[in-house]
Short mmCIF file of C-alpha atoms and ligand atoms in Angstrom, two decimals:
data_model
loop_
_atom_site.label_atom_id
_atom_site.label_comp_id
_atom_site.label_asym_id
_atom_site.label_seq_id
_atom_site.Cartn_x
_atom_site.Cartn_y
_atom_site.Cartn_z
CA MET A 1 -30.32 1.61 -1.46
CA GLN A 2 -26.97 2.96 -2.44
CA LEU A 3 -25.54 5.23 0.31
CA GLN A 4 -23.04 7.97 -0.17
CA ARG A 5 -19.72 7.28 1.35
CA ILE A 6 -17.98 10.09 3.25
CA ALA A 7 -14.26 9.91 4.39
CA ILE A 8 -13.74 11.22 8.02
CA ALA A 9 -10.70 11.44 10.18
CA PRO A 10 -10.69 9.01 13.10
CA SER A 11 -10.56 12.06 15.48
CA GLN A 12 -14.04 13.22 14.30
CA VAL A 13 -15.52 10.14 16.12
CA ARG A 14 -16.33 10.50 19.83
CA GLY A 15 -18.36 7.67 21.21
CA ASN A 16 -21.39 7.32 18.75
CA THR A 17 -21.13 10.94 17.59
CA ILE A 18 -19.33 12.07 14.47
CA SER A 19 -18.51 15.88 14.21
CA LEU A 20 -18.75 17.03 10.63
CA THR A 21 -16.25 19.56 9.16
CA PRO A 22 -17.59 22.61 7.33
CA HIS A 23 -16.55 20.97 4.07
CA GLN A 24 -18.53 17.74 4.90
CA GLN A 25 -21.46 19.74 6.03
CA HIS A 26 -21.49 21.73 2.67
CA TYR A 27 -21.05 18.56 0.79
CA LEU A 28 -23.91 16.61 2.52
CA TYR A 29 -26.55 19.47 2.90
CA ARG A 30 -25.75 21.63 -0.12
CA VAL A 31 -24.23 19.34 -2.83
CA LEU A 32 -26.17 16.10 -2.02
CA ARG A 33 -29.27 18.02 -0.62
CA CYS A 34 -29.38 15.66 2.37
CA GLN A 35 -31.89 16.43 5.23
CA ARG A 36 -31.63 15.63 8.87
CA ARG A 37 -32.22 11.95 9.55
CA ASP A 38 -30.74 11.03 6.18
CA ARG A 39 -28.15 8.21 6.27
CA PHE A 40 -24.75 7.85 4.85
CA ILE A 41 -21.78 5.62 5.27
CA ALA A 42 -18.81 7.16 7.18
CA MET A 43 -15.33 5.65 6.51
CA ASP A 44 -12.34 6.38 8.59
CA GLY A 45 -9.90 5.18 5.93
CA GLY A 46 -8.27 2.74 8.39
CA GLY A 47 -10.74 -0.15 7.82
CA ASN A 48 -13.99 1.10 9.48
CA TRP A 49 -17.34 1.71 7.80
CA TRP A 50 -20.19 3.05 9.88
CA LEU A 51 -23.91 3.41 8.77
CA SER A 52 -24.54 7.01 10.03
CA GLN A 53 -27.56 9.43 10.37
CA LEU A 54 -27.42 13.17 10.25
CA THR A 55 -28.66 14.52 13.57
CA GLY A 56 -27.84 18.23 13.19
CA ASP A 57 -25.91 20.64 10.96
CA SER A 58 -22.60 19.64 12.21
CA GLN A 59 -23.27 16.21 13.66
CA ALA A 60 -24.19 12.61 12.77
CA GLU A 61 -24.88 9.64 14.92
CA ILE A 62 -23.34 6.18 14.27
CA VAL A 63 -26.18 3.68 13.74
CA GLU A 64 -24.13 0.56 13.31
CA PHE A 65 -20.73 -0.76 12.38
CA LEU A 66 -20.77 -2.21 8.91
CA ASP A 67 -18.86 -5.38 8.48
CA ALA A 68 -17.35 -4.92 4.83
CA ASN A 69 -14.05 -5.84 3.33
CA ASN A 70 -13.39 -4.88 -0.26
CA GLU A 71 -9.62 -4.74 0.19
CA LEU A 72 -7.10 -6.82 -1.65
CA PRO A 73 -5.72 -9.84 0.37
CA VAL A 74 -2.11 -8.60 -0.41
CA ALA A 75 -0.79 -5.20 0.82
CA VAL A 76 0.74 -3.39 -2.20
CA THR A 77 3.31 -0.60 -1.87
CA LEU A 78 3.47 1.12 -5.37
CA ALA A 79 6.64 3.21 -5.85
CA ALA A 80 6.07 5.17 -9.03
CA ALA A 81 8.51 7.71 -10.53
CA MET A 82 6.71 10.91 -10.79
CA PRO A 83 5.81 11.74 -14.44
CA LYS A 84 5.66 15.24 -15.67
CA GLY A 85 2.46 17.29 -15.63
CA SER A 86 -0.61 15.96 -13.67
CA GLY A 87 0.33 12.34 -14.44
CA PHE A 88 0.86 11.46 -10.81
CA GLU A 89 -2.77 12.56 -10.05
CA GLU A 90 -3.91 9.90 -12.43
CA ILE A 91 -1.59 7.29 -10.87
CA VAL A 92 -3.02 8.11 -7.35
CA ARG A 93 -6.69 8.09 -8.49
CA TYR A 94 -6.69 4.91 -10.50
CA SER A 95 -4.27 2.97 -8.29
CA THR A 96 -6.55 3.67 -5.37
CA GLU A 97 -9.48 2.31 -7.34
CA LEU A 98 -7.41 -0.85 -8.12
CA GLY A 99 -6.60 -1.51 -4.47
CA VAL A 100 -3.09 -0.03 -3.64
CA THR A 101 -2.09 0.21 0.01
CA ARG A 102 0.61 2.79 -0.04
CA ILE A 103 2.04 5.07 -2.83
CA VAL A 104 5.58 6.37 -2.77
CA PRO A 105 6.25 9.32 -5.21
CA LEU A 106 9.73 8.43 -6.37
CA GLN A 107 12.26 11.08 -7.17
CA SER A 108 14.25 9.23 -9.79
CA ASP A 109 17.19 10.53 -11.63
CA ARG A 110 15.04 11.36 -14.67
CA THR A 111 12.15 12.92 -12.67
CA LEU A 112 11.68 16.73 -13.20
CA LEU A 113 8.88 17.22 -10.74
CA GLN A 114 9.49 18.86 -7.25
CA PRO A 115 6.06 18.64 -5.71
CA SER A 116 5.08 21.26 -3.13
CA ALA A 117 3.37 20.43 0.19
CA LYS A 118 0.09 21.71 -1.30
CA LYS A 119 0.45 19.25 -4.14
CA ARG A 120 0.91 16.26 -1.77
CA GLN A 121 -2.16 17.33 0.12
CA ARG A 122 -3.93 17.37 -3.09
CA TRP A 123 -2.73 13.80 -3.96
CA GLN A 124 -4.11 12.63 -0.32
CA ARG A 125 -7.41 14.27 -1.11
CA ILE A 126 -7.57 12.49 -4.47
CA ALA A 127 -6.91 9.18 -2.83
CA ALA A 128 -9.67 9.73 -0.26
CA GLU A 129 -12.12 10.62 -3.14
CA ALA A 130 -11.15 7.61 -5.06
CA ALA A 131 -11.38 5.34 -1.96
CA GLU A 132 -14.96 6.71 -1.32
CA GLN A 133 -15.97 6.18 -4.84
CA SER A 134 -14.50 2.70 -5.27
CA GLU A 135 -16.16 1.57 -1.88
CA ARG A 136 -12.87 0.78 -0.20
CA GLN A 137 -12.42 0.58 3.49
CA MET A 138 -8.74 1.85 3.44
CA ILE A 139 -7.40 5.20 2.18
CA PRO A 140 -3.95 4.64 0.75
CA GLU A 141 -1.14 6.55 2.38
CA ILE A 142 0.82 8.74 0.06
CA THR A 143 4.30 9.13 1.47
CA GLU A 144 6.58 12.06 1.11
CA PRO A 145 8.62 11.97 -2.14
CA LEU A 146 11.74 9.76 -1.60
CA SER A 147 14.86 9.16 -3.64
CA LEU A 148 15.29 5.67 -4.90
CA ALA A 149 17.97 4.87 -2.34
CA ALA A 150 15.87 6.11 0.53
CA TYR A 151 12.83 4.11 -0.59
CA CYS A 152 14.91 0.93 -1.09
CA SER A 153 16.23 1.07 2.32
CA THR A 154 12.76 1.45 3.93
CA VAL A 155 11.49 -1.59 1.83
CA SER A 156 14.39 -3.76 2.87
CA ASP A 157 13.23 -3.61 6.49
CA THR A 158 9.80 -4.76 5.85
CA ILE A 159 9.25 -6.69 2.70
CA ALA A 160 10.60 -10.20 1.81
CA ILE A 161 13.15 -10.27 -0.90
CA SER A 162 10.91 -12.46 -3.11
CA HIS A 163 8.20 -9.83 -2.90
CA ARG A 164 10.44 -6.80 -3.96
CA LEU A 165 9.67 -6.26 -7.65
CA VAL A 166 10.81 -3.58 -10.17
CA ALA A 167 9.06 -3.17 -13.63
CA VAL A 168 11.61 -3.06 -16.44
CA ALA A 169 10.73 -2.60 -20.04
CA ARG A 170 12.47 -4.35 -23.07
CA ALA A 171 13.97 -7.08 -20.80
CA ASP A 172 13.71 -10.85 -20.87
CA VAL A 173 12.45 -11.26 -17.37
CA PRO A 174 9.53 -13.17 -15.78
CA HIS A 175 5.97 -11.53 -16.14
CA LEU A 176 4.67 -9.89 -13.00
CA ALA A 177 1.80 -12.24 -13.02
CA GLU A 178 4.29 -15.19 -12.22
CA MET A 179 5.40 -13.40 -9.03
CA ILE A 180 2.38 -12.40 -7.09
CA PRO A 181 1.93 -13.94 -3.56
CA VAL A 182 -1.50 -14.68 -2.26
CA SER A 183 -1.13 -12.84 0.95
CA GLY A 184 1.46 -10.73 2.84
CA GLU A 185 3.00 -7.70 1.44
CA ILE A 186 4.47 -6.86 -2.09
CA ALA A 187 6.50 -3.81 -3.33
CA ILE A 188 6.40 -2.81 -7.00
CA ALA A 189 8.37 0.03 -8.52
CA THR A 190 7.68 1.64 -11.92
CA GLY A 191 9.95 4.05 -13.66
CA PRO A 192 9.96 7.50 -15.32
CA GLU A 193 9.35 8.42 -18.89
CA GLY A 194 13.08 7.91 -19.82
CA GLY A 195 13.23 4.55 -17.98
CA TRP A 196 15.56 3.64 -15.17
CA CYS A 197 19.20 4.82 -15.48
CA ASP A 198 22.09 2.57 -14.77
CA ARG A 199 22.76 3.90 -11.29
CA GLU A 200 19.13 3.07 -10.31
CA THR A 201 19.37 -0.42 -11.84
CA ILE A 202 22.44 -1.05 -9.67
CA CYS A 203 20.51 0.22 -6.61
CA PHE A 204 17.51 -2.15 -7.23
CA GLN A 205 20.13 -5.02 -7.53
CA GLU A 206 21.83 -4.10 -4.27
CA TYR A 207 18.42 -4.31 -2.43
CA HIS A 208 17.50 -7.55 -4.26
CA PHE A 209 14.58 -6.18 -6.18
CA GLN A 210 13.57 -8.65 -9.04
CA PRO A 211 12.90 -7.26 -12.48
CA VAL A 212 9.58 -8.11 -13.94
CA SER A 213 7.78 -7.44 -17.18
CA LEU A 214 4.37 -5.99 -17.75
CA GLY A 215 4.10 -7.45 -21.21
CA LYS A 216 5.65 -6.84 -24.62
CA ARG A 217 4.35 -3.42 -25.32
CA ILE A 218 6.10 -0.28 -23.88
CA LEU A 219 3.68 1.45 -21.49
CA ARG A 220 3.75 5.11 -20.42
CA ALA A 221 5.01 5.98 -17.08
CA VAL A 222 1.28 6.65 -16.07
CA THR A 223 -0.01 3.31 -17.55
CA ALA A 224 2.68 1.03 -16.14
CA PRO A 225 1.51 1.33 -12.44
CA LEU A 226 -2.11 0.60 -13.50
CA VAL A 227 -1.19 -2.44 -15.47
CA ALA A 228 0.89 -3.70 -12.56
CA LEU A 229 -1.97 -3.14 -10.08
CA SER A 230 -4.59 -4.74 -12.45
CA ALA A 231 -2.33 -7.84 -12.75
CA ILE A 232 -1.87 -7.99 -8.95
CA ALA A 233 -5.71 -7.57 -8.29
CA ALA A 234 -6.57 -10.10 -10.92
CA ALA A 235 -4.25 -12.78 -9.52
CA CYS A 236 -5.23 -12.20 -5.89
CA GLU A 237 -8.96 -12.04 -6.48
CA SER A 238 -9.34 -14.79 -8.95
CA GLY A 239 -7.85 -17.13 -6.41
CA LYS A 240 -4.85 -18.04 -8.73
N1 SAM B 1 12.17 4.74 -22.40
C1 SAM B 1 12.07 3.48 -21.65
C2 SAM B 1 12.66 2.27 -22.47
O1 SAM B 1 12.73 2.40 -23.56
O2 SAM B 1 12.98 1.31 -21.77
C3 SAM B 1 10.68 3.14 -21.39
C4 SAM B 1 10.29 3.82 -20.08
S1 SAM B 1 8.53 3.53 -19.80
C5 SAM B 1 7.73 4.74 -20.68
C6 SAM B 1 8.26 3.90 -18.06
C7 SAM B 1 8.43 2.93 -17.10
O3 SAM B 1 7.24 1.90 -17.22
C8 SAM B 1 9.54 1.91 -17.22
O4 SAM B 1 10.69 2.50 -16.45
C9 SAM B 1 9.02 0.68 -16.58
O5 SAM B 1 9.16 0.74 -15.15
C10 SAM B 1 7.50 0.67 -16.96
N2 SAM B 1 7.26 -0.23 -18.11
C11 SAM B 1 6.67 0.27 -19.31
N3 SAM B 1 6.50 -0.72 -20.16
C12 SAM B 1 6.83 -1.80 -19.42
C13 SAM B 1 6.85 -3.29 -19.80
N4 SAM B 1 6.45 -3.68 -20.94
N5 SAM B 1 7.32 -4.10 -18.94
C14 SAM B 1 7.69 -3.62 -17.65
N6 SAM B 1 7.77 -2.32 -17.30
C15 SAM B 1 7.44 -1.45 -18.17
#
């Protein structure tokens, strides 16, 4: 039987008991019409899934730990320049379904969006919903918006030069599919509607990011991250 997955915070678990938030109680009892003793899967977003049973209005008991792993073998940090409108919400939702590990909203020179704290909370909620829906164990972290220089300096501490990639349209460069490692960590950056400006191209060069193509067609700023994630997932999961 297909069980509903509910994202919980690690702090909600004490021993074998899960304390449910008012929002989760409403969702389980009112929206899903669950009853006491009904079961669901609680996921803490950090890799744990527990088969759980409702024992009271505000509590559930952990029945057993579920040994599942639907995560990509490569940790992927996607730094995506924020497109206008609600485009970043689409990027968060779909790249979570595709297996992204961390999403960095990039404040590029051609980005107009100045997201509020409320907007960032909304992105994190969308990531949690998409992780539940796509049966993932991890909920991707959405970092605070970063300038390109700030992002590049964080990556340079953690990710190998050969795994730092930047998507560049209209360039004669290797396809992303040729550059994907089978394990470890990879960083991929995608640009805004107007593309990267010269200053940003120089910044990527300074931090040894390698330009990659996503094919011959010019993709929208919302589409490019999803094509990149799809290529990474296909390469990793087909055992290339
Ligand atoms: N106006 C830009 C130009 O003409 O070069 C196109 C920008 S595109 C709408 C937005 C971003 O998506 C680009 O900065 C790049 O990161 C990525 N992108 C789009 N199509 C791509 C492709 N075929 N290969 C690599 N990256 C691509």
